[in-house]
Amino acid sequence: MDPALSAVRLTVQEAIHTLSSSEDVGHILSTLGTLKRYLGETENPTLSEKEEFTTTHFSAVLRCLVSRLSPGWLELSPDGQLEQLWESFFLDGPPDQAFLVLMEAIESTAGPSFRLMKMARLLEIFLSKGRMAALMEEQCRPQTKPSFPLFQETLLSKVVGLPDLLGNCLQQDNLTQFFPQNYFPLLGQEVVEALKAVVNFLQGGLDCSVSFVSRVLGKVCIQGRKKEILGVLVPQLTVLTQDSCLWQRVCWRLVEQVPDRAVEAVLTGLVEAAPRPEVLSRLLGNLVVKNKKAQFVMTRKLLFLQYQHTTPMLQSLLGYLAVDSQRRPLLIQVLKELLETWGNSSAVRHAPLEQQCYISKAILVCLAHLGEPELQDIRDELLASMMAGVKCHLDSSLPPVRRLGMIVAEVISSRIHPEGPPLKFQYEDDEMSREMLALATPGPADACSSETGGPSLASVVTETPVEIPEKTVDSDVPSVQPQGSDSELDSDDEFIPYDMSGDKELKSSKEPLYIRDCVEALSTSEDLERWEAALNVLEGLVYRSPEATREVSVELAKVLLHLEEKTCMAEFEQLRQRALVAVTVTDPERVAKYLTTQFYGVNYSLRQRMDILDVLVLAAQALSRPRSLQKLPQHGPPGCGTLCAPALASSQPGNAAAPDWQVVVEERIKSKTRRFSKGCPQRELSGGPNEFNSVAGYFFFPLLQHFDRPVVTFDLLGDDQLVLGRLAHTLASLMYLAVNTTVAVPMGKALLEFVWALRFHVDTYVRRGLLSAVSSVLLSVPTERLLGDLPDELLEARSWLADVAEKDVDEDCRELAVRALLLLERLKDKLLSISSP
């Protein structure tokens, strides 16, 4: 053995013996000074002696120093020299060994003590002095001796798990520096410093490895702290890689060496933190082409299996694929797969609305990044996918899903057929529609390399104002006459226009005065003015002549149900529906029998069947009100239905407003009058029997009889799921309106059986209606009867509601299930309070 190495070993052994037993402060300081020379502080030992001490004996010396740590031992040197020298061994020596000994000492100390807090404070100083960056820098240097995988794995677990370990040991005495929200940003800054050292090594011609830093980054992201560390790391790397190819290569290597199990977490964090596609391209390079796991995460998992990410993140991800020519084939492949999923009927039925919206946005962003030649190469595939997807979306019972299909189909059609007539649907212009159309706007040719990154609306803003003024000038603004022309002499601008607001249009035919005249006019008359007049006055005639209406009620309901618009009449559908509701309210038993029978008839459209359901609900609503609130004013506004009657009561003729002087006098009297007690003014409510009580069964039970029997043109359990969903909502409304009626209990039992038969239906709209029906039963059936007559049904419903509240893909379904569960709990508490003495 080398004599120098033997001397180092002998010196260390004597020093450990002295430090373990001596109480002489001078001897202790002298011994520590002797050991300190091997760290290169006081003298310059040979390289072999320093290496022998740091690699073989340094950890043993640190453990000896930790074992002697106590208030009495440090007070041997009142001037603090011993404590300062003791700390210097941990702060100036090899950082990896010092860190591991500190962590080992903290974890092995039981309970709050002086030693525990002293070591924690020392670890805080260790972190604040940048020793963690030195630790990672040391692991990046080329290793002259064989490395020990177990040592690196232990070091990795301690570095990443420090907040958890210190929290468990210190508990309520934990220091703020060790909190996760403070530690991981610090660790991110230390990673940047370590990478700066790596770049300096590479510029000096030394070989380095960033494998350890990659493992630290991967482990932190796996533990769910990617926002904290990448929130510090990405902004600095964005600046450093902007003008340096070397920094870009270091970042590429950093991500490439992330372990496979951490690739998803790291890439997700980078895509979320990168502000623009070109920044993501500088950080990742062509990783998505080289690494199959990264390709799966970027092109499959983040697009198809997850949908919680924001729209800017989606734009950054797809823009990254579009930036480089080697990655653009992946963008085209992603578009094809997105369209395949978008056009899958099973996915449209079962996927949550949020996921469908996410996929639709991804399709529009892809289309915005692809050029005309690329789209023309896959034109046939896009057209086939569009046709299949539009059919699936338009068949959905949810309006947002149908609107998504319309928007995406319009954009695809305009991109693959720019020269042809545009495909145009009618849908609501809301915030979501505007956002989707903005995503589909193609940017300029160099959009991928620009600093703004995503698509822009600049082209739309600059083109639209150019066309609109031209049309306005041609159609609305008269041509300017030359000065001095005769037109100035004929001008009528100085005259006050005559008020013609009260004028009425003169009609050649008179309004019908009898119900039978209306039936004849609507069914057989060819006079269009008489036809319009009959429809306008029909509702008022029905309410004024109930006896005459009952004589022809079924015939009139039949005429109205089959009535088609003959003229471009304003609010035709509203007038027809209000008249049909009025007939049903006037003769509820016979008309309800007729309508419920026709609902399952053969020669009816889906629109007519849904009209029947709407009329039944509105009529039941009117019948459940007091008689004085059922009728409309004779000459009310045509846009208001039967349910608007309470709001119009104050506007009827005879309720003229008081003169201004009278109002002023009344206000003065009120201000001068002193009252000792004045309650809140209450409007006297009109009372009367609930007329829906006697006819509720005619409205409700026939709708349940044949829902599972398909006919030639109507299959509720098949393709007509939109009508099935409307039926479920209608039954729920009728159940709710039957509160406090004698037929509520059998209605509730029948409705729960209906719900139980369809509880696993795949359509979201149907499930919403079923959940609303359960809540209606719980609200309408008395508590005692509910728990006395329907205990088995409630137990089954409870387990199903709990399952829906936890697992259903639709957010509204989960919310409705939770509300129904809360109603069940309230009913149970109410029953217990009633039964308790």
XYZ file of C-alpha atoms in Angstrom, residues 29 61 102 110 126 183 189 225 240 286 347 355 359 384 400 438 444 477 539 602 616 638 667 680 709 725 761 782:
28
model
C -9.498 22.353 17.271
C -15.459 11.809 10.059
C -27.106 15.132 7.235
C -35.940 10.464 17.589
C -26.521 23.826 2.923
C -38.147 23.530 -1.936
C -32.953 26.899 -9.781
C -44.465 18.584 -8.444
C -30.759 30.325 -22.598
C -37.018 15.886 -32.513
C -67.305 7.609 -28.795
C -63.512 15.251 -24.181
C -60.896 16.487 -29.683
C -65.198 10.299 -45.640
C -73.637 21.099 -27.717
C -60.918 31.252 -34.086
C -49.786 33.274 -42.293
C -77.250 54.974 -49.156
C -106.657 30.850 -27.945
C -97.655 5.455 -36.804
C -98.940 17.914 -22.035
C -98.522 36.896 -29.227
C -95.598 59.522 -1.094
C -94.263 43.405 4.833
C -92.810 -1.510 -28.307
C -84.953 11.652 -23.431
C -79.007 3.795 -21.170
C -95.258 12.086 0.780
